[in-house]
PDB file of C-alpha atoms in Angstrom:
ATOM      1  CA  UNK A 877     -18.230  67.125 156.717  1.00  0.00           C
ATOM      2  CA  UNK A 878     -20.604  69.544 155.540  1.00  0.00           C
ATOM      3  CA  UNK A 879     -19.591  73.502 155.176  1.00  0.00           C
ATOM      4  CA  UNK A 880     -21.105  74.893 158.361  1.00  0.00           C
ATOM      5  CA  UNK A 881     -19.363  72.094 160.091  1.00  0.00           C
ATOM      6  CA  UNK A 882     -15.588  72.559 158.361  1.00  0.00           C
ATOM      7  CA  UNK A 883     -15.749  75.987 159.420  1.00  0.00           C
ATOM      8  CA  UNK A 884     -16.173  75.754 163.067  1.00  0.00           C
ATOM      9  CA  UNK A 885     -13.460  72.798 163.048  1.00  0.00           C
ATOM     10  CA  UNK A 886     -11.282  75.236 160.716  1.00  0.00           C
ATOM     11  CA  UNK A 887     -12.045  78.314 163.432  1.00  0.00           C
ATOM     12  CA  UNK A 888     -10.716  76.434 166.331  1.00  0.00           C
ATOM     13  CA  UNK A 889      -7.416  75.398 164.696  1.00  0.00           C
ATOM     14  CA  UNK A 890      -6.643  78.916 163.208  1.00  0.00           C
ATOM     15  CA  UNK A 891      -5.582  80.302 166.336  1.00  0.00           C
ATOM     16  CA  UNK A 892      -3.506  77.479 167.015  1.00  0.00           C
ATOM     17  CA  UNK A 893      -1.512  77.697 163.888  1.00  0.00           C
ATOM     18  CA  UNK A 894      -1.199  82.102 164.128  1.00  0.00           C
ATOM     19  CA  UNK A 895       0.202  81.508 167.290  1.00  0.00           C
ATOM     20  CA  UNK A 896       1.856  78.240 168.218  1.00  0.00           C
ATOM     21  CA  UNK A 897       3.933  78.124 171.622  1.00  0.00           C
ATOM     22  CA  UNK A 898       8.042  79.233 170.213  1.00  0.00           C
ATOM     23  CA  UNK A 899      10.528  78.725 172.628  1.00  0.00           C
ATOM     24  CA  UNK A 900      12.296  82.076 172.740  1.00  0.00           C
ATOM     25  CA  UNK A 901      16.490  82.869 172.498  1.00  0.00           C
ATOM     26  CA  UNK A 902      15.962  83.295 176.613  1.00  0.00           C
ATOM     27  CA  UNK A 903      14.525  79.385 176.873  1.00  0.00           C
ATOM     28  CA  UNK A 904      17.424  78.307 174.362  1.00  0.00           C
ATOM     29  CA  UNK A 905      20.473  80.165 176.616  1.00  0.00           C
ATOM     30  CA  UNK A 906      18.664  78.448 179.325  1.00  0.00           C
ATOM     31  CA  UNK A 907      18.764  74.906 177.565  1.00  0.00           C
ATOM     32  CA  UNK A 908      22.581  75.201 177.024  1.00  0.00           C
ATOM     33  CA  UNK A 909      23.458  76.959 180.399  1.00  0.00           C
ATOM     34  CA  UNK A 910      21.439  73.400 182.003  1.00  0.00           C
ATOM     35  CA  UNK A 911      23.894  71.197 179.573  1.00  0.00           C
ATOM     36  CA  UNK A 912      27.032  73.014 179.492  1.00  0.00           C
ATOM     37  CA  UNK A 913      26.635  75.455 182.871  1.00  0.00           C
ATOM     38  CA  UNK A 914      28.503  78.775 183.000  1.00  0.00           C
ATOM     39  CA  UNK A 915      31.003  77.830 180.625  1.00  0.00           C
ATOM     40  CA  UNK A 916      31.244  79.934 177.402  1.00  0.00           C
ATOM     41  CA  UNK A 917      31.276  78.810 174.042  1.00  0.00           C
ATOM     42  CA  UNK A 918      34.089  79.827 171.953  1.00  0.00           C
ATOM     43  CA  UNK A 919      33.464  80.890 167.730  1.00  0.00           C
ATOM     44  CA  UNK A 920      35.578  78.455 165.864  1.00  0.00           C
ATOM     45  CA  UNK A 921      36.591  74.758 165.030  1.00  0.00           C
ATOM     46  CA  UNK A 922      32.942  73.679 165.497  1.00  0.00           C
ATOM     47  CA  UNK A 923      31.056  74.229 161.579  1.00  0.00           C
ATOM     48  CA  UNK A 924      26.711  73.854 161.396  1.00  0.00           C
ATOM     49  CA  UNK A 925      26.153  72.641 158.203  1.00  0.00           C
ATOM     50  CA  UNK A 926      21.993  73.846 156.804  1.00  0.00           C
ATOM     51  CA  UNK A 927      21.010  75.428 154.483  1.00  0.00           C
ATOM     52  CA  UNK A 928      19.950  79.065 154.710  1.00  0.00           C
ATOM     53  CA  UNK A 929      16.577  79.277 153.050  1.00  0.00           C
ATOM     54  CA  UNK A 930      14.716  75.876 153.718  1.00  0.00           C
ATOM     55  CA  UNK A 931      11.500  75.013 151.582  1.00  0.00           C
ATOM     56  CA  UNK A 932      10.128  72.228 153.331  1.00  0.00           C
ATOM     57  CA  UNK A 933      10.920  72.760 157.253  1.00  0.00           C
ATOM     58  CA  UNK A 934       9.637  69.157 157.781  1.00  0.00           C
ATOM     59  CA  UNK A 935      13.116  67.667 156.820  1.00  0.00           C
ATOM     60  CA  UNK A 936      16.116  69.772 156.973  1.00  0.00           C
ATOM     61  CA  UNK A 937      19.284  68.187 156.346  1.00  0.00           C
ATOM     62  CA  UNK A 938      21.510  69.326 159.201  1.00  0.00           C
ATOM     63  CA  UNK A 939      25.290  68.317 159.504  1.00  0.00           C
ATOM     64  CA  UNK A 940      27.374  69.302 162.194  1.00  0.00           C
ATOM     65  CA  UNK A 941      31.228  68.857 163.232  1.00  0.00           C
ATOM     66  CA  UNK A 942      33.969  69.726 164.537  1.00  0.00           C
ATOM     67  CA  UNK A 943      37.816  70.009 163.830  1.00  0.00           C
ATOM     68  CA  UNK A 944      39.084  67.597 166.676  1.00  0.00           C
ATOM     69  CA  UNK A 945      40.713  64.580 167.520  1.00  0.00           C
ATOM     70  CA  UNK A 946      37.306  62.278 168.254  1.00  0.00           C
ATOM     71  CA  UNK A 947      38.808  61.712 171.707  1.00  0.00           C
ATOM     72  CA  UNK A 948      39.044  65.571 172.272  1.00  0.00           C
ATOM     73  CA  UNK A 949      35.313  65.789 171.578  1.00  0.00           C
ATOM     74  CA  UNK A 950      32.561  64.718 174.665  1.00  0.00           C
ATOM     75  CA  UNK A 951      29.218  65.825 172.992  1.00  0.00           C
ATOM     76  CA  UNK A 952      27.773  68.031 170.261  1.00  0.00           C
ATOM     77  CA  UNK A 953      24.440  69.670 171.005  1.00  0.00           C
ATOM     78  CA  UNK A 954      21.726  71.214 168.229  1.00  0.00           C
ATOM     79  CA  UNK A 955      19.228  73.986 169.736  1.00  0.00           C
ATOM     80  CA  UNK A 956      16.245  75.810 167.562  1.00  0.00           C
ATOM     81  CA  UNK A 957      15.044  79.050 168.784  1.00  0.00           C
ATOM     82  CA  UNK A 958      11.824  79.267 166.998  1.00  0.00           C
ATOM     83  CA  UNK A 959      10.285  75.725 167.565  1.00  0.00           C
ATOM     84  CA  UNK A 960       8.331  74.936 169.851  1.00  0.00           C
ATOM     85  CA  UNK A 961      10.842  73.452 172.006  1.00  0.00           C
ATOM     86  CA  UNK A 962      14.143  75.079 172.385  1.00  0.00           C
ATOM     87  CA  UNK A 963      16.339  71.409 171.979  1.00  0.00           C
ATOM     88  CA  UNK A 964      16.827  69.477 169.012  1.00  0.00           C
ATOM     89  CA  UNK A 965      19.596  66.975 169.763  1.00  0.00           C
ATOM     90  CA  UNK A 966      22.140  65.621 171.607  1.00  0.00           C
ATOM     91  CA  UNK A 967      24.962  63.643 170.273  1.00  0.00           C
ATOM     92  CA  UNK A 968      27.479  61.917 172.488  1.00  0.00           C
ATOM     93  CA  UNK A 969      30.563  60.663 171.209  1.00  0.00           C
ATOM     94  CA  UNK A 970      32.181  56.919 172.816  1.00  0.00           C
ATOM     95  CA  UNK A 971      35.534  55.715 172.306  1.00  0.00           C
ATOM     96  CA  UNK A 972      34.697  53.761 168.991  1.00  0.00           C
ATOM     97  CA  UNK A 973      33.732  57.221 167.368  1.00  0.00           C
ATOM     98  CA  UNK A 974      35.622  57.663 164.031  1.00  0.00           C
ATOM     99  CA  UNK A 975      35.165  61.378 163.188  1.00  0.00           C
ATOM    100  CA  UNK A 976      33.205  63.585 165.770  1.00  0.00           C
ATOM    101  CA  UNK A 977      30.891  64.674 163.171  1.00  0.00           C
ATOM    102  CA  UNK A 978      27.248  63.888 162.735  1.00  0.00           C
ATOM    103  CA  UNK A 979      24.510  64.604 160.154  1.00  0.00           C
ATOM    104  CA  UNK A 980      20.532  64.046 160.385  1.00  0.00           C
ATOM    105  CA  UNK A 981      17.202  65.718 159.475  1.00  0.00           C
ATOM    106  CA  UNK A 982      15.468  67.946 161.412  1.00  0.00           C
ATOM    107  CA  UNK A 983      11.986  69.869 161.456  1.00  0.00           C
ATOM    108  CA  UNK A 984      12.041  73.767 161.757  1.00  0.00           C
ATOM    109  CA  UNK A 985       8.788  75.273 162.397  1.00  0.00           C
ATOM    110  CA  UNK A 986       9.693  79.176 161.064  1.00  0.00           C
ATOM    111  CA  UNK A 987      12.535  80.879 160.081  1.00  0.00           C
ATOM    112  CA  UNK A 988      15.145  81.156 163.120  1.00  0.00           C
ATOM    113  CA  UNK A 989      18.626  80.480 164.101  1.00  0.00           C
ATOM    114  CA  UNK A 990      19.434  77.349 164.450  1.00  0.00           C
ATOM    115  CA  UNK A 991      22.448  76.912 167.274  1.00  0.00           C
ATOM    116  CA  UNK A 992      25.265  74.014 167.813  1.00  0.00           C
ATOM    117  CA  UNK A 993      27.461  73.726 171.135  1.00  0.00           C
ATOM    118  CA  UNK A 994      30.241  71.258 171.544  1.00  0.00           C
ATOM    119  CA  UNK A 995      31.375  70.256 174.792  1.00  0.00           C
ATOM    120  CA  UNK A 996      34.896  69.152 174.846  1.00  0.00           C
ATOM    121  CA  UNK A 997      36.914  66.687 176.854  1.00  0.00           C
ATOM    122  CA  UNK A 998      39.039  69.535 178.526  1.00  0.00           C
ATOM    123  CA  UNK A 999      35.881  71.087 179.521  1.00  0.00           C
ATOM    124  CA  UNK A1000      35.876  74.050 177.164  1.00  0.00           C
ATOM    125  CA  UNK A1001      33.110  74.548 174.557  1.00  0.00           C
ATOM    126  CA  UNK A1002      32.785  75.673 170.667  1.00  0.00           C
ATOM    127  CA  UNK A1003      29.743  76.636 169.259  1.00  0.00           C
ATOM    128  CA  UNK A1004      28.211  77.931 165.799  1.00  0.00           C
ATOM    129  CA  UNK A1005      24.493  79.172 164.453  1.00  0.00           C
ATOM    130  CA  UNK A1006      23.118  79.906 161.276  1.00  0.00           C
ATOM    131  CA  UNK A1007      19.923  82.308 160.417  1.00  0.00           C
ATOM    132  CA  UNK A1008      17.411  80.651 157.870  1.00  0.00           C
ATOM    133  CA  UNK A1009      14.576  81.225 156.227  1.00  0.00           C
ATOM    134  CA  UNK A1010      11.629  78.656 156.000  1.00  0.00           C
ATOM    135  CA  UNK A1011       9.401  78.942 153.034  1.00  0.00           C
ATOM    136  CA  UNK A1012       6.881  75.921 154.216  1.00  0.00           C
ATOM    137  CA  UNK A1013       6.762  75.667 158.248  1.00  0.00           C
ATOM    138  CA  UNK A1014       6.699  72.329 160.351  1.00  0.00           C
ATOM    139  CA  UNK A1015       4.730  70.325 162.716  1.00  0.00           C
ATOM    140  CA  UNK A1016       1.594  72.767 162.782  1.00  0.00           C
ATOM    141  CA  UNK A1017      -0.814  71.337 159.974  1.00  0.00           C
TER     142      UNK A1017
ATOM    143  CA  UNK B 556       9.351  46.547 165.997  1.00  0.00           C
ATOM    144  CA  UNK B 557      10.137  49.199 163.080  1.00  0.00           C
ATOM    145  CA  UNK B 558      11.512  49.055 159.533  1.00  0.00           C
ATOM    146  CA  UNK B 559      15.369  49.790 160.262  1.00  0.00           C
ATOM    147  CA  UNK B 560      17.683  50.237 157.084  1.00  0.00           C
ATOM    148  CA  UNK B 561      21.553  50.101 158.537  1.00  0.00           C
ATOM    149  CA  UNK B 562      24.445  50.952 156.271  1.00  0.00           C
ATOM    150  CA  UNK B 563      27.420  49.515 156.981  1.00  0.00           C
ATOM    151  CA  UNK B 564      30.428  48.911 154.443  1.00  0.00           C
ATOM    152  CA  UNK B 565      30.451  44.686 154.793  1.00  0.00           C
ATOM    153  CA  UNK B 566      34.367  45.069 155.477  1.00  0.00           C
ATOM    154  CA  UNK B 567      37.172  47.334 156.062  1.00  0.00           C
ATOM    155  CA  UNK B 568      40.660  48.286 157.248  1.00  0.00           C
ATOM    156  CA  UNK B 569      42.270  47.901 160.345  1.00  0.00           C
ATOM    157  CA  UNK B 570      42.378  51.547 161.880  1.00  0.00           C
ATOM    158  CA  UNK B 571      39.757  52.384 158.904  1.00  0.00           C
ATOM    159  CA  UNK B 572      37.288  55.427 159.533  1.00  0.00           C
ATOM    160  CA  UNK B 573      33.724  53.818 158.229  1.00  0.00           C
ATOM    161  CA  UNK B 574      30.991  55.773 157.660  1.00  0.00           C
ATOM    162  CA  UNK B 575      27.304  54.344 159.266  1.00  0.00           C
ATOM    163  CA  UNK B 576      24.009  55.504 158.324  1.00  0.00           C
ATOM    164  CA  UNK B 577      21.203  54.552 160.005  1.00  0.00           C
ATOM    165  CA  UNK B 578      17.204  55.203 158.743  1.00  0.00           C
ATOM    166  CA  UNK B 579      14.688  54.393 161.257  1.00  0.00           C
ATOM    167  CA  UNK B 580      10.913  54.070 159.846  1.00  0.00           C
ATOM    168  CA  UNK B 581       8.937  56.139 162.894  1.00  0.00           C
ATOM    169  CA  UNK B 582       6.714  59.041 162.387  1.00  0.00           C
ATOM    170  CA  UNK B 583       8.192  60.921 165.744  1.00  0.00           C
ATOM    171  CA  UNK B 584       4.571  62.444 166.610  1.00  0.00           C
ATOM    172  CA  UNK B 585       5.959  66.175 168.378  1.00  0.00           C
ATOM    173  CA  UNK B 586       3.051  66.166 170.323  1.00  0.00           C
ATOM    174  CA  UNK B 587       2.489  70.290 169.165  1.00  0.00           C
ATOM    175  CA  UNK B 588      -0.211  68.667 166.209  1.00  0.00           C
ATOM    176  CA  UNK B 589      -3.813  68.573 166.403  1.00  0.00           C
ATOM    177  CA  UNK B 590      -5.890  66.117 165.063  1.00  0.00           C
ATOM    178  CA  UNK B 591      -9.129  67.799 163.299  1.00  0.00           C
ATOM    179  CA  UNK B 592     -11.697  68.128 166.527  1.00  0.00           C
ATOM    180  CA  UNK B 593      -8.445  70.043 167.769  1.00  0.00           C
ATOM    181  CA  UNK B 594      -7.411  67.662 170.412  1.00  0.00           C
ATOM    182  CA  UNK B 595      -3.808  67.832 170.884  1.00  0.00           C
ATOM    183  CA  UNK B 596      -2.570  64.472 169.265  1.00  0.00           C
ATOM    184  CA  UNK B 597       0.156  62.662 171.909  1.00  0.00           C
ATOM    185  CA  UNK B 598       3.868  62.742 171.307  1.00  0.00           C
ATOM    186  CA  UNK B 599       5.200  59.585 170.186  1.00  0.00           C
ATOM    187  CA  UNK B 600       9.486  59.941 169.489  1.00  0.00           C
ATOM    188  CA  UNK B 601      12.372  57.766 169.322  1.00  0.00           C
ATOM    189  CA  UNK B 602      14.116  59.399 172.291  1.00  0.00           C
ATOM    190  CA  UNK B 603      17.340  58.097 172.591  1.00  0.00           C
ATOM    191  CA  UNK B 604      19.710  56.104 170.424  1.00  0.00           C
ATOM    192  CA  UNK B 605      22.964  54.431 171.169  1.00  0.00           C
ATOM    193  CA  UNK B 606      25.167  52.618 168.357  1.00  0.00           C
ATOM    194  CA  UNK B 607      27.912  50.568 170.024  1.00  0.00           C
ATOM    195  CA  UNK B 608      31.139  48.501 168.075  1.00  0.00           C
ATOM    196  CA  UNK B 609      31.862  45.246 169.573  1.00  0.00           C
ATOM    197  CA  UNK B 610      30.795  46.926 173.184  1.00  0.00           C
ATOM    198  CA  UNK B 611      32.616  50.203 172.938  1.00  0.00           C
ATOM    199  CA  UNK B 612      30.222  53.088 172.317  1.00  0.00           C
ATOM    200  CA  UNK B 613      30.395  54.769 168.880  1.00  0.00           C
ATOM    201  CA  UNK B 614      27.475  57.194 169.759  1.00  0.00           C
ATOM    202  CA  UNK B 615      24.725  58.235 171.892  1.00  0.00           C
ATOM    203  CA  UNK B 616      21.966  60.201 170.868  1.00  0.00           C
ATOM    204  CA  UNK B 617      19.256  62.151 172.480  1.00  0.00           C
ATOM    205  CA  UNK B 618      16.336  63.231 169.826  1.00  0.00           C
ATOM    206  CA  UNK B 619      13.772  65.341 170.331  1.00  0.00           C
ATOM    207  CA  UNK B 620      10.143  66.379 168.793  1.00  0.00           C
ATOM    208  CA  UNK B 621      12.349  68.635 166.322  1.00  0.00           C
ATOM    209  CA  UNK B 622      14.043  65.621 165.052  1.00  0.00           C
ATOM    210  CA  UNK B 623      12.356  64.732 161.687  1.00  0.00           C
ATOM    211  CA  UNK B 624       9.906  61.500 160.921  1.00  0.00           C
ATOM    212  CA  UNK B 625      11.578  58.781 159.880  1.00  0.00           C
ATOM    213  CA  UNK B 626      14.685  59.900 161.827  1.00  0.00           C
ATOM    214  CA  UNK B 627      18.129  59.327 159.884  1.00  0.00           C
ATOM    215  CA  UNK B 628      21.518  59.397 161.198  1.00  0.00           C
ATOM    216  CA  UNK B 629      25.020  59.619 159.792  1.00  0.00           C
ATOM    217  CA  UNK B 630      28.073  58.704 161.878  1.00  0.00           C
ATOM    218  CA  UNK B 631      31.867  57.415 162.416  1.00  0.00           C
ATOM    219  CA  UNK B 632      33.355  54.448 164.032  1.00  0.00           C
ATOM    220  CA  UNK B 633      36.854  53.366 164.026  1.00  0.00           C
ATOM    221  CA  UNK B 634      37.188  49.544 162.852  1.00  0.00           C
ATOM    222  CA  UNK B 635      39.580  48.204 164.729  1.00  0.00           C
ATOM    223  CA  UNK B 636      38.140  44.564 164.595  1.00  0.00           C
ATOM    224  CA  UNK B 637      35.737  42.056 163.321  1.00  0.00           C
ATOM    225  CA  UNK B 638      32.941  41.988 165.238  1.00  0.00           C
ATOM    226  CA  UNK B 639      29.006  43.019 165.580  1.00  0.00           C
ATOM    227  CA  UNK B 640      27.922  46.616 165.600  1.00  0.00           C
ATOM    228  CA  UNK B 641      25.013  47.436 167.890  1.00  0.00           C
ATOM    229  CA  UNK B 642      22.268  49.783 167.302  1.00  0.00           C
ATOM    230  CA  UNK B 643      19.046  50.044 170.342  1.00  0.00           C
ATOM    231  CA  UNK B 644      17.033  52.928 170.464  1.00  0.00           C
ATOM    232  CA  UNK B 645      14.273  53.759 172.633  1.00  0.00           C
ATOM    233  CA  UNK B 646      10.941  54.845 171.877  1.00  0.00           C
ATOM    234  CA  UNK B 647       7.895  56.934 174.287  1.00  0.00           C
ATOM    235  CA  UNK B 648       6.325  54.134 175.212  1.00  0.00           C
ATOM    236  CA  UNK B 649       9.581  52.171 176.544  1.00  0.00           C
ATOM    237  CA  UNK B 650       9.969  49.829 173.726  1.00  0.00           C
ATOM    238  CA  UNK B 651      13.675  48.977 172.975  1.00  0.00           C
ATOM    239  CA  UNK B 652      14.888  47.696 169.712  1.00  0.00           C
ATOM    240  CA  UNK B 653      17.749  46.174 168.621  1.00  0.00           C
ATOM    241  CA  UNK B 654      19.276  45.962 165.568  1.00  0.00           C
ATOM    242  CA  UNK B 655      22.447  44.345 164.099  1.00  0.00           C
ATOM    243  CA  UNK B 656      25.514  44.542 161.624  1.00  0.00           C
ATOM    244  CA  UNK B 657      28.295  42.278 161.012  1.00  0.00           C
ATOM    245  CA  UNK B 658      31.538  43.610 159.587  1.00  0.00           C
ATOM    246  CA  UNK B 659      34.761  41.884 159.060  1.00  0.00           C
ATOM    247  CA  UNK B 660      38.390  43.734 159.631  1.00  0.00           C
ATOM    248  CA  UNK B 661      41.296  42.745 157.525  1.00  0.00           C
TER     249      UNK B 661
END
């Protein structure tokens, strides 16, 4: 690839990584009113486990649970409001669950809050967010 | 078919909680990349994952494009007996996979 050549490729994808598609807080309060309807979340018993300044947003060790009974516990939901899609996860628990507590790795593409809703068996719901920096964003290179 | 690593303790308690960890070797494409001409490149995820104990569900999952490449997941099942543990996921392209553990209850 010669120079003239690398900097028409590298023109086109500039504007694509200044300004990727985010979801906005408005797409993610419509992403948990379409799971969990017009109920609303309590503070409390649910904890988001991340930490607060991320280096690498390409894998983000995320734990989230909640102080219940498993049986008490239908579903725990992750939601990102500055990727590019407002949902991260959804984690249904059976009867076989031990603990309703999960933990995995996820990518973050800038620095945002990062939101978790639980849905419970009596219908009621918990929820919990952290804000965090990213140092090194995701998915864009 | 994928590279799976499953961690499962080999046996355990009645009534015991057990921990499972599960590392599946994918690259989960988000489909928000370009490749260098600055086509977009196509999303290719593990979409959903379900672990089930001797036919009872332990957990269902629903990933997303956020979810990181080579997706990992930590979870707890109750052993209540000997018997198989189950783990199928599905990818984009409608490929299941199936995986298995053994664990013995005492």
């Amino acid at each position: 690839m010669n120079r003239r050549r690398f900097l028409v490729v590298a023109g086109s994808l500039l504007p694509a990584i200044w300004a990727p598609a985010r979801a906005t807080p408005a797409d993610v309060a419509q992403a948990i009113k379409a799971l969990i309807g017009d109920r609303v979340p309590t503070q409390g018993r649910l904890k988001l486990d991340i930490p607060v300044l991320v280096e690498n947003g390409n894998a983000v060790a995320l734990s989230v649970g909640i102080d219940a009974l498993p049986g008490e516990v239908r579903a725990i939901h992750v939601f990102a409001e500055g990727n590019p899609l407002p949902r991260v996860g959804s984690f249904r628990f059976g009867p076989a669950t031990g603990r309703p507590r999960i933990a995995t790795r996820i990518r973050l593409s800038t620095s945002q809050t990062v939101i978790a809703i639980a849905e419970m068996s009596d219908g009621t719901c918990y929820t919990d967010s952290v804000d965090l920096l990213v140092t090194l964003a995701a998915c864009l290179e | 078919m994928v590279r799976v690593l499953i961690n499962v303790p080999k046996t355990a308690h009645r009534g015991e909680i057990i921990e499972i960890k599960v590392l599946i070797s994918h690259p989960m494409e988000s489909g928000q990349r370009r490749n260098e001409m600055g086509q977009p490149i196509a999303r290719d995820i593990i979409h959903s994952f379900r672990c089930t104990y001797n036919n009872e569900v332990v957990l269902e999952a629903e990933f997303f494009p956020a979810i990181a490449a080579n997706p990992f997941l930590s979870f707890f099942a109750v052993a209540e007996d000997s018997g198989t543990i189950v783990f199928a996921f599905v990818d984009d392209h409608g490929t299941e996979q199936v995986e298995r553990a053994a664990i013995i209850v005492e």
